[in-house]
GROMACS .gro file of C-alpha atoms in nm:
model
  270
    1VAL     CA    1  17.073  15.027  11.075
    2THR     CA    2  16.723  15.083  10.894
    3SER     CA    3  16.477  15.033  11.192
    4ILE     CA    4  16.409  15.151  11.538
    5SER     CA    5  16.327  14.858  11.773
    6ASP     CA    6  16.039  14.800  11.989
    7TYR     CA    7  16.056  15.020  12.316
    8ALA     CA    8  16.390  15.169  12.197
    9PHE     CA    9  16.307  15.515  12.340
   10GLN     CA   10  16.075  15.400  12.583
   11TYR     CA   11  16.041  15.646  12.916
   12ALA     CA   12  16.322  15.876  12.746
   13THR     CA   13  16.183  16.174  12.933
   14SER     CA   14  16.490  16.387  12.834
   15LEU     CA   15  16.439  16.359  12.463
   16THR     CA   16  16.291  16.654  12.309
   17SER     CA   17  16.323  16.610  11.925
   18ILE     CA   18  16.434  16.352  11.688
   19THR     CA   19  16.546  16.345  11.336
   20ILE     CA   20  16.520  15.991  11.169
   21PRO     CA   21  16.758  15.962  10.882
   22ASP     CA   22  16.668  15.879  10.553
   23GLY     CA   23  16.681  15.509  10.479
   24PHE     CA   24  16.496  15.405  10.795
   25THR     CA   25  16.184  15.202  10.717
   26THR     CA   26  16.048  15.077  11.037
   27ILE     CA   27  15.959  15.234  11.361
   28GLY     CA   28  15.888  14.946  11.647
   29GLU     CA   29  15.591  14.909  11.886
   30LYS     CA   30  15.595  15.159  12.157
   31ALA     CA   31  15.931  15.292  12.027
   32PHE     CA   32  15.898  15.626  12.184
   33TYR     CA   33  15.624  15.541  12.447
   34GLN     CA   34  15.615  15.778  12.735
   35ALA     CA   35  15.868  16.003  12.594
   36SER     CA   36  15.688  16.265  12.765
   37ASN     CA   37  15.902  16.553  12.656
   38LEU     CA   38  15.930  16.455  12.304
   39THR     CA   39  15.756  16.735  12.086
   40GLU     CA   40  15.917  16.696  11.758
   41VAL     CA   41  15.961  16.422  11.501
   42ILE     CA   42  16.117  16.460  11.169
   43MET     CA   43  16.030  16.148  10.972
   44PRO     CA   44  16.185  16.050  10.614
   45THR     CA   45  15.964  15.931  10.347
   46SER     CA   46  16.141  15.590  10.359
   47VAL     CA   47  15.950  15.484  10.655
   48THR     CA   48  15.686  15.241  10.583
   49SER     CA   49  15.610  15.061  10.915
   50ILE     CA   50  15.516  15.188  11.241
   51GLY     CA   51  15.421  14.988  11.528
   52THR     CA   52  15.138  15.002  11.772
   53GLY     CA   53  15.157  15.288  12.021
   54ALA     CA   54  15.505  15.394  11.897
   55PHE     CA   55  15.420  15.777  12.008
   56GLN     CA   56  15.176  15.713  12.264
   57ASN     CA   57  15.196  15.938  12.567
   58THR     CA   58  15.477  16.173  12.418
   59GLY     CA   59  15.490  16.549  12.410
   60ILE     CA   60  15.362  16.596  12.059
   61THR     CA   61  15.085  16.846  12.061
   62ASP     CA   62  14.950  16.811  11.678
   63ALA     CA   63  14.866  16.523  11.474
   64LEU     CA   64  15.167  16.321  11.328
   65TYR     CA   65  15.183  16.193  10.994
   66ALA     CA   66  15.412  15.980  10.788
   67ASN     CA   67  15.474  16.077  10.399
   68ASN     CA   68  15.141  16.279  10.441
   69ALA     CA   69  14.975  15.942  10.372
   70THR     CA   70  14.969  15.755  10.716
   71LEU     CA   71  14.810  15.909  11.023
   72VAL     CA   72  15.024  15.784  11.290
   73TYR     CA   73  14.916  15.971  11.633
   74TYR     CA   74  14.658  16.192  11.739
   75PRO     CA   75  14.757  16.365  12.082
   76PRO     CA   76  14.475  16.303  12.348
   77SER     CA   77  14.521  16.644  12.463
   78LEU     CA   78  14.349  16.783  12.163
   79SER     CA   79  13.968  16.819  12.141
   80GLY     CA   80  13.668  16.879  11.916
   81PRO     CA   81  13.619  16.777  11.570
   82PHE     CA   82  13.908  16.677  11.367
   83THR     CA   83  13.942  16.672  10.981
   84VAL     CA   84  14.152  16.426  10.826
   85PRO     CA   85  14.359  16.521  10.518
   86ASP     CA   86  14.248  16.368  10.173
   87SER     CA   87  14.602  16.259  10.106
   88VAL     CA   88  14.575  16.006  10.424
   89THR     CA   89  14.553  15.635  10.304
   90SER     CA   90  14.573  15.476  10.642
   91ILE     CA   91  14.508  15.539  11.004
   92GLU     CA   92  14.765  15.365  11.227
   93ALA     CA   93  14.675  15.111  11.517
   94SER     CA   94  14.596  15.307  11.832
   95ALA     CA   95  14.626  15.632  11.643
   96PHE     CA   96  14.341  15.788  11.854
   97TYR     CA   97  14.354  15.584  12.139
   98GLN     CA   98  14.213  15.742  12.460
   99ALA     CA   99  14.147  16.077  12.278
  100THR     CA  100  13.870  16.152  12.499
  101GLY     CA  101  13.841  16.518  12.367
  102LEU     CA  102  13.768  16.415  12.026
  103THR     CA  103  13.383  16.435  11.930
  104GLU     CA  104  13.398  16.412  11.548
  105VAL     CA  105  13.624  16.275  11.269
  106ILE     CA  106  13.542  16.446  10.914
  107PHE     CA  107  13.682  16.293  10.593
  108GLY     CA  108  13.657  16.496  10.280
  109ALA     CA  109  13.471  16.393   9.952
  110ASN     CA  110  13.801  16.310   9.800
  111SER     CA  111  13.950  16.111  10.088
  112GLN     CA  112  14.188  15.820  10.001
  113LEU     CA  113  14.152  15.637  10.302
  114THR     CA  114  14.172  15.250  10.279
  115SER     CA  115  14.261  15.117  10.623
  116ILE     CA  116  14.180  15.190  10.991
  117GLY     CA  117  14.406  15.009  11.204
  118ILE     CA  118  14.365  14.786  11.530
  119ASN     CA  119  14.235  14.978  11.860
  120SER     CA  120  14.259  15.311  11.623
  121PHE     CA  121  13.969  15.476  11.822
  122TYR     CA  122  13.959  15.251  12.126
  123PHE     CA  123  13.872  15.456  12.446
  124ALA     CA  124  13.788  15.774  12.228
  125SER     CA  125  13.475  15.792  12.457
  126ASN     CA  126  13.327  16.107  12.345
  127LEU     CA  127  13.341  16.021  11.967
  128THR     CA  128  13.008  16.022  11.842
  129ALA     CA  129  13.021  16.104  11.482
  130ILE     CA  130  13.240  16.003  11.174
  131ASN     CA  131  13.157  15.955  10.807
  132ILE     CA  132  13.388  15.649  10.707
  133PRO     CA  133  13.476  15.676  10.334
  134ALA     CA  134  13.338  15.394  10.116
  135SER     CA  135  13.698  15.359  10.000
  136VAL     CA  136  13.776  15.186  10.328
  137THR     CA  137  13.829  14.813  10.277
  138TYR     CA  138  14.010  14.724  10.609
  139ILE     CA  139  13.898  14.803  10.965
  140GLY     CA  140  14.094  14.651  11.254
  141THR     CA  141  13.952  14.461  11.538
  142ASN     CA  142  13.820  14.693  11.843
  143ALA     CA  143  13.881  15.029  11.596
  144PHE     CA  144  13.570  15.172  11.769
  145LYS     CA  145  13.535  15.009  12.108
  146SER     CA  146  13.446  15.202  12.398
  147THR     CA  147  13.351  15.510  12.179
  148GLY     CA  148  13.049  15.730  12.229
  149PHE     CA  149  12.843  15.585  11.972
  150THR     CA  150  12.498  15.523  12.061
  151ASP     CA  151  12.381  15.383  11.726
  152VAL     CA  152  12.495  15.135  11.467
  153LEU     CA  153  12.779  15.265  11.279
  154TYR     CA  154  12.805  15.195  10.886
  155ASN     CA  155  13.049  15.331  10.643
  156GLU     CA  156  12.922  15.610  10.433
  157ASN     CA  157  12.719  15.424  10.161
  158ASN     CA  158  12.598  15.165  10.420
  159THR     CA  159  12.772  14.851  10.236
  160MET     CA  160  12.974  14.780  10.558
  161LEU     CA  161  12.860  14.736  10.917
  162VAL     CA  162  13.120  14.885  11.141
  163TYR     CA  163  13.023  14.877  11.480
  164TYR     CA  164  12.718  14.779  11.700
  165PRO     CA  165  12.758  14.931  12.035
  166SER     CA  166  12.713  14.680  12.329
  167SER     CA  167  12.528  14.942  12.518
  168LEU     CA  168  12.208  14.892  12.287
  169PRO     CA  169  11.948  14.722  12.456
  170ALA     CA  170  11.751  14.565  12.164
  171THR     CA  171  11.725  14.186  12.172
  172GLU     CA  172  11.655  14.141  11.809
  173PHE     CA  173  11.841  14.298  11.498
  174GLU     CA  174  11.827  14.281  11.123
  175ILE     CA  175  12.132  14.382  10.925
  176PRO     CA  176  12.016  14.601  10.634
  177THR     CA  177  12.019  14.453  10.275
  178SER     CA  178  12.244  14.716  10.154
  179VAL     CA  179  12.537  14.563  10.368
  180THR     CA  180  12.785  14.313  10.213
  181LYS     CA  181  13.054  14.319  10.477
  182VAL     CA  182  13.024  14.271  10.856
  183ALA     CA  183  13.365  14.435  10.980
  184ASN     CA  184  13.605  14.283  11.239
  185SER     CA  185  13.470  14.270  11.600
  186ALA     CA  186  13.152  14.440  11.471
  187PHE     CA  187  12.944  14.267  11.744
  188LEU     CA  188  13.202  14.196  11.982
  189GLN     CA  189  13.066  14.144  12.353
  190VAL     CA  190  12.715  14.232  12.228
  191SER     CA  191  12.522  14.050  12.500
  192SER     CA  192  12.176  14.171  12.477
  193LEU     CA  193  12.110  14.030  12.111
  194THR     CA  194  11.930  13.703  12.110
  195SER     CA  195  11.854  13.718  11.756
  196ILE     CA  196  12.005  13.839  11.451
  197THR     CA  197  11.938  13.811  11.067
  198ILE     CA  198  12.214  13.821  10.828
  199PRO     CA  199  12.059  13.895  10.475
  200GLU     CA  200  12.153  13.752  10.142
  201GLY     CA  201  12.386  13.979   9.998
  202VAL     CA  202  12.648  13.968  10.299
  203ASN     CA  203  12.955  13.807  10.153
  204SER     CA  204  13.215  13.879  10.431
  205ILE     CA  205  13.215  13.840  10.813
  206GLY     CA  206  13.514  13.966  10.958
  207ASP     CA  207  13.766  13.829  11.265
  208SER     CA  208  13.574  13.845  11.601
  209ALA     CA  209  13.275  13.978  11.426
  210PHE     CA  210  13.028  13.807  11.676
  211SER     CA  211  13.291  13.710  11.924
  212GLN     CA  212  13.151  13.693  12.292
  213ALA     CA  213  12.797  13.789  12.159
  214THR     CA  214  12.665  13.558  12.447
  215GLY     CA  215  12.300  13.600  12.401
  216LEU     CA  216  12.275  13.441  12.042
  217THR     CA  217  12.176  13.088  12.034
  218SER     CA  218  12.156  13.015  11.667
  219ILE     CA  219  12.273  13.181  11.352
  220THR     CA  220  12.205  13.156  10.985
  221ILE     CA  221  12.481  13.205  10.720
  222PRO     CA  222  12.354  13.322  10.395
  223THR     CA  223  12.458  13.150  10.081
  224SER     CA  224  12.634  13.476   9.971
  225VAL     CA  225  12.888  13.460  10.236
  226THR     CA  226  13.226  13.346  10.099
  227PHE     CA  227  13.455  13.453  10.388
  228ILE     CA  228  13.442  13.413  10.740
  229GLY     CA  229  13.727  13.562  10.959
  230GLN     CA  230  13.913  13.417  11.271
  231SER     CA  231  13.706  13.356  11.574
  232ALA     CA  232  13.417  13.532  11.409
  233PHE     CA  233  13.198  13.313  11.664
  234GLY     CA  234  13.443  13.270  11.946
  235GLY     CA  235  13.322  13.274  12.313
  236MET     CA  236  12.953  13.268  12.207
  237SER     CA  237  12.849  13.057  12.479
  238SER     CA  238  12.497  13.008  12.411
  239LEU     CA  239  12.543  12.931  12.040
  240THR     CA  240  12.420  12.582  11.962
  241SER     CA  241  12.338  12.574  11.599
  242VAL     CA  242  12.451  12.715  11.280
  243THR     CA  243  12.261  12.701  10.960
  244ILE     CA  244  12.474  12.671  10.656
  245ALA     CA  245  12.466  12.525  10.320
  246ASN     CA  246  12.642  12.193  10.253
  247GLY     CA  247  12.991  12.277  10.105
  248GLN     CA  248  12.953  12.657  10.099
  249LEU     CA  249  13.280  12.723  10.258
  250THR     CA  250  13.568  12.485  10.153
  251ASP     CA  251  13.714  12.458  10.484
  252ILE     CA  252  13.393  12.362  10.649
  253ALA     CA  253  13.267  11.982  10.647
  254SER     CA  254  12.894  12.070  10.643
  255PRO     CA  255  12.674  11.910  10.783
  256ALA     CA  256  12.846  11.822  11.108
  257THR     CA  257  12.826  11.780  11.463
  258ASN     CA  258  13.017  11.945  11.766
  259VAL     CA  259  13.280  12.118  11.533
  260ASP     CA  260  13.479  12.406  11.594
  261PHE     CA  261  13.324  12.677  11.378
  262PHE     CA  262  13.537  12.982  11.362
  263GLY     CA  263  13.586  12.984  11.725
  264ALA     CA  264  13.256  12.857  11.841
  265THR     CA  265  13.258  12.497  11.976
  266SER     CA  266  13.011  12.218  12.062
  267ILE     CA  267  12.756  12.329  11.789
  268ASN     CA  268  12.558  12.167  11.511
  269LEU     CA  269  12.599  12.265  11.162
  270LEU     CA  270  12.262  12.213  10.992
   0.00000   0.00000   0.00000
């Protein structure tokens, strides 16, 4: 046996401590979910994969790490600012889920972080400050949804637009020329915007980046864009036209009419 299955210890309220033997590589989704009296986990360095919510709603009272490189779980009972150790390279999916007492996340100048998982800060409703290192190359969908941010969030060198809060009232927005990447779900469910300018220099538009941005009627894809993620424009009910260079993306027949354009349907490609 080298893995703990999904839900294996779910609701195991009598469990207070567990030592995972060396050689185990995988801890499944919600493996210890609601094991509310579990306060100690001894994890071997052999563990390389941890499922979403594996330790959610346990009795753990301090941040949990794997190999000092993966931040697995931050207990919602903690509050105030939190400093992530420089050795951490990834934040697991849902690691800070519903951490409503969290106000700020701090990364050091020598941070090695490269990945922030899906839903990692979802519902951390009082989180208003974070300095995302320039070393981060992946941010999962909904990573910052329903947080406390009241302004557009970028990484520390302003090359990635990470999150545009849906609460902002603006109807027009110009992405800064320093930005080269629009992160996954960056503009998800932003209904107030009716116009957006994507500058030359942006080369990547992430999964669900503009999904359900229902106010946008048209969008121009700059010639610098070489990647568009899954459902980047899904559910954009008002979108009727997309301007894109002929043959710019090899998986798009352009110009065309009424095509499925990364989730958007019944539009014209011009």
